[in-house]
CSV table of C-alpha atoms in Angstrom, one decimal:
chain,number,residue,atom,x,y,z
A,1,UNK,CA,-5.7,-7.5,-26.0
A,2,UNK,CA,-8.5,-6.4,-23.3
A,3,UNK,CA,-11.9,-6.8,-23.2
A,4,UNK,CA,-14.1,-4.0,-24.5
A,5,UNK,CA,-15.1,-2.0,-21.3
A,6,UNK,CA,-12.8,-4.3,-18.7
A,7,UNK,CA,-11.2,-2.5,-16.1
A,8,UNK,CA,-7.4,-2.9,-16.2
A,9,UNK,CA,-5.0,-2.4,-13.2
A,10,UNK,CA,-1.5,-3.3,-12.1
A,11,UNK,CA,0.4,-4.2,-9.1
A,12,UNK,CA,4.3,-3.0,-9.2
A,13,UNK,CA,5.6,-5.5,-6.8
A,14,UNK,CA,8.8,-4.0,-5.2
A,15,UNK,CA,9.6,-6.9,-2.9
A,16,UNK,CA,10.0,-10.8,-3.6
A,17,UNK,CA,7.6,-13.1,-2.4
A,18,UNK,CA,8.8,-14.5,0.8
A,19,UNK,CA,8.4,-18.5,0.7
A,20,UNK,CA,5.7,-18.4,2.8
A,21,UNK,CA,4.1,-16.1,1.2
A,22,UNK,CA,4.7,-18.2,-2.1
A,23,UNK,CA,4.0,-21.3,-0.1
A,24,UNK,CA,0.5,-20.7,0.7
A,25,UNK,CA,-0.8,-17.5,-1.5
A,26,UNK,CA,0.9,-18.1,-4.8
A,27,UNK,CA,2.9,-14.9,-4.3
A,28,UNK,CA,2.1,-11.4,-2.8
A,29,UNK,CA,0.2,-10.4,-6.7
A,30,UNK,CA,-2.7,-12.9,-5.2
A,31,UNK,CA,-3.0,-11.4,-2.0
A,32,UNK,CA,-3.1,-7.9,-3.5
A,33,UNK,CA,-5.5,-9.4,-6.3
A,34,UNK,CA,-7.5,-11.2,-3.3
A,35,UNK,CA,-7.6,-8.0,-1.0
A,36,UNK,CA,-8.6,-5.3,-3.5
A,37,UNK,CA,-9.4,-7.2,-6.9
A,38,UNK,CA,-13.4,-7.9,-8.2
A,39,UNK,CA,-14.6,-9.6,-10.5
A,40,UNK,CA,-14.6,-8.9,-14.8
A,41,UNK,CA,-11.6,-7.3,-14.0
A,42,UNK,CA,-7.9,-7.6,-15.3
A,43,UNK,CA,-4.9,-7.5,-13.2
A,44,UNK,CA,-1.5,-7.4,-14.6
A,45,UNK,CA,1.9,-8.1,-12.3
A,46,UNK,CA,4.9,-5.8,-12.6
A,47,UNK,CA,8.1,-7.3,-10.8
A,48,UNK,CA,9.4,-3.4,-10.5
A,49,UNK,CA,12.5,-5.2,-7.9
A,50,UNK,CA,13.4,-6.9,-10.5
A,51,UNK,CA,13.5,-4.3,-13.4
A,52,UNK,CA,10.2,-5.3,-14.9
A,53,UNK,CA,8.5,-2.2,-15.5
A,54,UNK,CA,5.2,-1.9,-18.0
A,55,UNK,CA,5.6,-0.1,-21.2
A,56,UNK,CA,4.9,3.8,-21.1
A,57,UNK,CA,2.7,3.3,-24.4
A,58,UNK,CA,1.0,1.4,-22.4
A,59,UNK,CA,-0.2,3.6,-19.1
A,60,UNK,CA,-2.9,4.5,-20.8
A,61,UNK,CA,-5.0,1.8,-21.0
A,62,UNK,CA,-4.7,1.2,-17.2
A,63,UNK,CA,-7.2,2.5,-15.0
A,64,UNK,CA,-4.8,2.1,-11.6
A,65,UNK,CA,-2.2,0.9,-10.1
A,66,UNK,CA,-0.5,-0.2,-6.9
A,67,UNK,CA,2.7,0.1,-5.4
A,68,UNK,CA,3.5,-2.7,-2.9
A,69,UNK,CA,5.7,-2.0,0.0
A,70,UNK,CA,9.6,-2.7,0.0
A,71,UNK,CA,12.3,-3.7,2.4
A,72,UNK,CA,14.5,-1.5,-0.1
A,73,UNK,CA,15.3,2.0,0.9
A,74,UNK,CA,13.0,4.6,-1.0
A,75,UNK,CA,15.3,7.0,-1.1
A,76,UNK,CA,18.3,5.0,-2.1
A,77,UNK,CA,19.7,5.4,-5.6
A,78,UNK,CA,19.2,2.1,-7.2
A,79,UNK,CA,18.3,2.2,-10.9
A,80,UNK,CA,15.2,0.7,-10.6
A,81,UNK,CA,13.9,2.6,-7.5
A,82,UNK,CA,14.7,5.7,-10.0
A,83,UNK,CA,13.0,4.1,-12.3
A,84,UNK,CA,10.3,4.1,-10.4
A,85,UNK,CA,10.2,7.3,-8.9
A,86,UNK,CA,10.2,8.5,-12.4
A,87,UNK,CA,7.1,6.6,-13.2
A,88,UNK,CA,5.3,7.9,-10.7
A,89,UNK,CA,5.8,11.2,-11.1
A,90,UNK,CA,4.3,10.3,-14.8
A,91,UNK,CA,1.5,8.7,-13.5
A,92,UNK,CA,1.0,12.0,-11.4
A,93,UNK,CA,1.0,14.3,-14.7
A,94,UNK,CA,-1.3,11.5,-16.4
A,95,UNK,CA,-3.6,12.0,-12.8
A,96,UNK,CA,-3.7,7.9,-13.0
A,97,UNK,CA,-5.4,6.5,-9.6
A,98,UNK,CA,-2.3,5.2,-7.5
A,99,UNK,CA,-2.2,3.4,-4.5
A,100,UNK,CA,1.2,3.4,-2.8
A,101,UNK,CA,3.5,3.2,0.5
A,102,UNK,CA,4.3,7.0,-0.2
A,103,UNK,CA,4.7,9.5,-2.6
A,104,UNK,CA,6.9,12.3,-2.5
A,105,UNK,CA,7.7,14.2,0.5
A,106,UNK,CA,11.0,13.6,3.2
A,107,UNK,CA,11.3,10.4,3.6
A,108,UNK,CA,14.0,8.7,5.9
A,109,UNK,CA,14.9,6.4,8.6
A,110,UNK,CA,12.2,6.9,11.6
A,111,UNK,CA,14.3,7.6,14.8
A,112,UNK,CA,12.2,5.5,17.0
A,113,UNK,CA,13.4,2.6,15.2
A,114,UNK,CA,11.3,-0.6,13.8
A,115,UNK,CA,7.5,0.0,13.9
A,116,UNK,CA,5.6,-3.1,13.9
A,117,UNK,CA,2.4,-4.1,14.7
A,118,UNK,CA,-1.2,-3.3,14.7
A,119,UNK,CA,-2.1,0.7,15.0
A,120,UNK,CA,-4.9,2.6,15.2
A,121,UNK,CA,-6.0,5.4,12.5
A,122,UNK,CA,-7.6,8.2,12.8
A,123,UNK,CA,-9.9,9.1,9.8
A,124,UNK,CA,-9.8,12.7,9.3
A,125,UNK,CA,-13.7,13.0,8.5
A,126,UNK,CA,-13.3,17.0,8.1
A,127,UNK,CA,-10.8,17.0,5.2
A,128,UNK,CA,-12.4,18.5,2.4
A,129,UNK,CA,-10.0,17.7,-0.7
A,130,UNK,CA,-10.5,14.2,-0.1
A,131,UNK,CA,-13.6,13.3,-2.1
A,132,UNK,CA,-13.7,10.4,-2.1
A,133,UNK,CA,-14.2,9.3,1.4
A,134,UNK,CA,-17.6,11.5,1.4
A,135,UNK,CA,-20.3,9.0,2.7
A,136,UNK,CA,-17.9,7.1,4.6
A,137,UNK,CA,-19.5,7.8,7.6
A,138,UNK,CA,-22.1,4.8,8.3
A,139,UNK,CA,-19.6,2.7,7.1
A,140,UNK,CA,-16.1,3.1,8.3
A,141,UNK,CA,-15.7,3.9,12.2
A,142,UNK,CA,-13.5,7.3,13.4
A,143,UNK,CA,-10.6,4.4,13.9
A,144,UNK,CA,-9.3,1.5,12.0
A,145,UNK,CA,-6.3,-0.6,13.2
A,146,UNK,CA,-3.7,-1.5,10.6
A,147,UNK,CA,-0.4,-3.4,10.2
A,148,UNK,CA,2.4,-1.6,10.2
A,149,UNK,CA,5.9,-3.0,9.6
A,150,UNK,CA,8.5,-0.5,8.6
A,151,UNK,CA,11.5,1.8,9.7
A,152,UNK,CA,11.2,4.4,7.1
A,153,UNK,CA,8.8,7.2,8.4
A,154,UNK,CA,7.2,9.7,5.4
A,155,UNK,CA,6.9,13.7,5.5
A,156,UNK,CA,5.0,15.6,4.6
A,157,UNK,CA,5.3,18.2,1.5
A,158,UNK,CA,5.3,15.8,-1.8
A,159,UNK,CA,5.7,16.9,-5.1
A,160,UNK,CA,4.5,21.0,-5.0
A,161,UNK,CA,4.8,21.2,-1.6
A,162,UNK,CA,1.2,21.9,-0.4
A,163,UNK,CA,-0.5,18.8,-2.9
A,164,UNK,CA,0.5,16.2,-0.5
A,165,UNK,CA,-1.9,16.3,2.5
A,166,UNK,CA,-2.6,14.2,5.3
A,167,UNK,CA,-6.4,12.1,5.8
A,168,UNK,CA,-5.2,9.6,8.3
A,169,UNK,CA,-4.2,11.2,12.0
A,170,UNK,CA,-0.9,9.8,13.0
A,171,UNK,CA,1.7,10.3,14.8
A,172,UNK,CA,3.3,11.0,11.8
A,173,UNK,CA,3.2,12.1,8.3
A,174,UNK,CA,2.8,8.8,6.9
A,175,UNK,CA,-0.7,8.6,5.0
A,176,UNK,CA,-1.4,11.2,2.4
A,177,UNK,CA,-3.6,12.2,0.3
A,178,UNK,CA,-2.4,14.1,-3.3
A,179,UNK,CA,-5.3,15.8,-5.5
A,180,UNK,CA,-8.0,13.1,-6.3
A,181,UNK,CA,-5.8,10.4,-8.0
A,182,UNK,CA,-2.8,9.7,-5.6
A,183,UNK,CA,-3.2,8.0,-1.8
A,184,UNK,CA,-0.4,7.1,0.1
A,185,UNK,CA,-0.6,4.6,2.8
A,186,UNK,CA,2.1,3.9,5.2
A,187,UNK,CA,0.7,0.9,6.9
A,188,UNK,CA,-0.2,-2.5,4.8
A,189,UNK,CA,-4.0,-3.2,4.6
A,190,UNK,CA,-3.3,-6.0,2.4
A,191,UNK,CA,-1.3,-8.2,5.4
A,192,UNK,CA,-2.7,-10.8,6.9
A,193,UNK,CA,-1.8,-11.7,10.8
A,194,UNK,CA,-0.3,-15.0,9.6
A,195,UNK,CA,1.9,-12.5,6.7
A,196,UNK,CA,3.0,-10.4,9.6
A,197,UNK,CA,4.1,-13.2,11.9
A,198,UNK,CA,5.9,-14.8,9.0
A,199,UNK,CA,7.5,-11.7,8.2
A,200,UNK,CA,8.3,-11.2,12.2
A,201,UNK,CA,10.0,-14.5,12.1
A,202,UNK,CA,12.4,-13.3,9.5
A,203,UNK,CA,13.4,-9.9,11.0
A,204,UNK,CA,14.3,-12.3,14.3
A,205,UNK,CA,16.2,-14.7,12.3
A,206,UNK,CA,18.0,-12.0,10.4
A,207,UNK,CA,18.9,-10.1,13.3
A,208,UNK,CA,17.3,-7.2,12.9
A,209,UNK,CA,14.7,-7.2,15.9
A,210,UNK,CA,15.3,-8.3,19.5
A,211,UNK,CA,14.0,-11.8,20.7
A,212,UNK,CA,11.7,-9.9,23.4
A,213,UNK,CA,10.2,-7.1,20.3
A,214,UNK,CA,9.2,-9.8,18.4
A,215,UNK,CA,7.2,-11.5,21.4
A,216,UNK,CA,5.9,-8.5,22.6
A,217,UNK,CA,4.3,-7.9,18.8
A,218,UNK,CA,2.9,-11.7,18.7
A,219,UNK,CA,1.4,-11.5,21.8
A,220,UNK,CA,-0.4,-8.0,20.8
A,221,UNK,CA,-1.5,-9.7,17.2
A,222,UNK,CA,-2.9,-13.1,19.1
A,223,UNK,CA,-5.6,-10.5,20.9
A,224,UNK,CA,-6.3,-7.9,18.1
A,225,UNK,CA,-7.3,-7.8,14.3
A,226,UNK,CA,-6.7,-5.8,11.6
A,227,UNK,CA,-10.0,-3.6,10.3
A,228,UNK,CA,-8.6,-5.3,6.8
A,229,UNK,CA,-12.5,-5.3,5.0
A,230,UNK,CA,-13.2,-1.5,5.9
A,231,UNK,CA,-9.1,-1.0,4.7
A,232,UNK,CA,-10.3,-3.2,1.6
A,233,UNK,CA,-13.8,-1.1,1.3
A,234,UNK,CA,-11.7,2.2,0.8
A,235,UNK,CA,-9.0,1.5,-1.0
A,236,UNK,CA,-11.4,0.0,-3.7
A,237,UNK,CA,-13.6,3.1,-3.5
A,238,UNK,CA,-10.4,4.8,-3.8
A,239,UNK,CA,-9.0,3.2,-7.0
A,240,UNK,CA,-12.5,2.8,-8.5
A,241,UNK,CA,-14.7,5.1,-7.6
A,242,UNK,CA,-17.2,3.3,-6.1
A,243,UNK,CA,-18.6,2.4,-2.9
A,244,UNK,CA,-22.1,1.4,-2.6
A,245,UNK,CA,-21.5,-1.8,-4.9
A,246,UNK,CA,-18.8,-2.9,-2.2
């Protein structure tokens, strides 16, 4: 049972932790926890990959949650990717703050292939819909650089077509935006550089990237950083409402 007044999120984990991640963060729920997690409040992990899902009685008494990125398919047909799919589209008609990869819309295999690395964002100051990034102005610049590692691309046009709208200039449709409760982010503001190399490593080994790629992207990550605590600064003001106690 919670604490009177605690706020109460979740993190539906749709990967498993990597060993290194497990190794030296305890698991990918601590470096969500660490990245967009405060103080007094109570964080529950949901192993959604592994069919661990959290009891629809109990939706209620969350006040967000996040969706982790996968190296599954989101638009294969696995029961559990169903299963999730189905949940969010709950979450949607309960308008329950979500934080996610994507949500709705085309989504399919990106013809330029693997995107990985750091890339720069546009904030799209002007959109009106969006709330929740009024004020940002003295605090978040015009760009913010962000690790990406996928080769799924999103569309646009999620669930009712026009409710899925874009904040973040790309060049593609991968960040959006959905009434005042959804926010879609294609690239991973939780990652670390060290995550990323890791994660490069593994793609190598497996043989899904070329030898000279995954140079190319190290060298690019030894001279640039993430903007991971302006990432951090909205994604809290996103789930929670708030921004000047940041």
């Amino acid at each position: 049972m919670g604490i009177e007044g605690e706020k109460r999120y979740a993190l539906l984990l749709a990967c498993n932790d990597s060993e290194y991640v497990k190794e030296v963060y305890g698991g990918y729920f601590n470096v969500f926890v660490a990245a967009f997690g405060e103080e007094g409040e109570r964080w529950d992990l949901f192993r959604v990959v592994e069919g661990d899902f959290p009891d629809m009685d109990e939706l209620q008494n969350y006040d967000g949650f996040i969706v982790s990125g996968s190296p599954y398919d989101a638009y294969a047909n696995d029961f559990w990717i169903l299963k999730l799919c189905f949940l969010l589209k709950t979450l949607d008609v309960m308008r329950k703050k979500v934080l996610c990869r994507a949500f709705g819309g085309k989504v399919g295999k990106a013809y330029s292939g693997w995107d990985i690395g750091l890339r720069k964002v546009r904030i799209v100051k002007d959109f009106s819909p969006c709330g929740f990034l009024d004020g940002l102005d003295q605090e978040i610049p015009p760009a913010l650089s962000i690790i990406e590692c996928h080769q799924d691309e999103a569309g646009m046009g999620g669930p009712g077509g026009s409710r899925s709208d874009r904040i973040f200039g790309q060049n593609w449709c991968g960040d959006v935006h959905i009434g005042d409760h959804i926010l879609g982010i294609q690239g991973h503001p939780e990652y670390t550089k060290d995550i990323l190399n890791n994660l490069i490593d593994r793609l190598l080994t497996n043989g899904c990237i070329e030898k000279g790629f995954a140079e190319d992207v190290k060298s690019q990550m030894e001279i640039a950083e993430p903007d991971r605590k302006c990432w951090e600064k909205i994604c809290k003001k996103f789930l929670k409402g708030r921004w000047n106690q940041l």
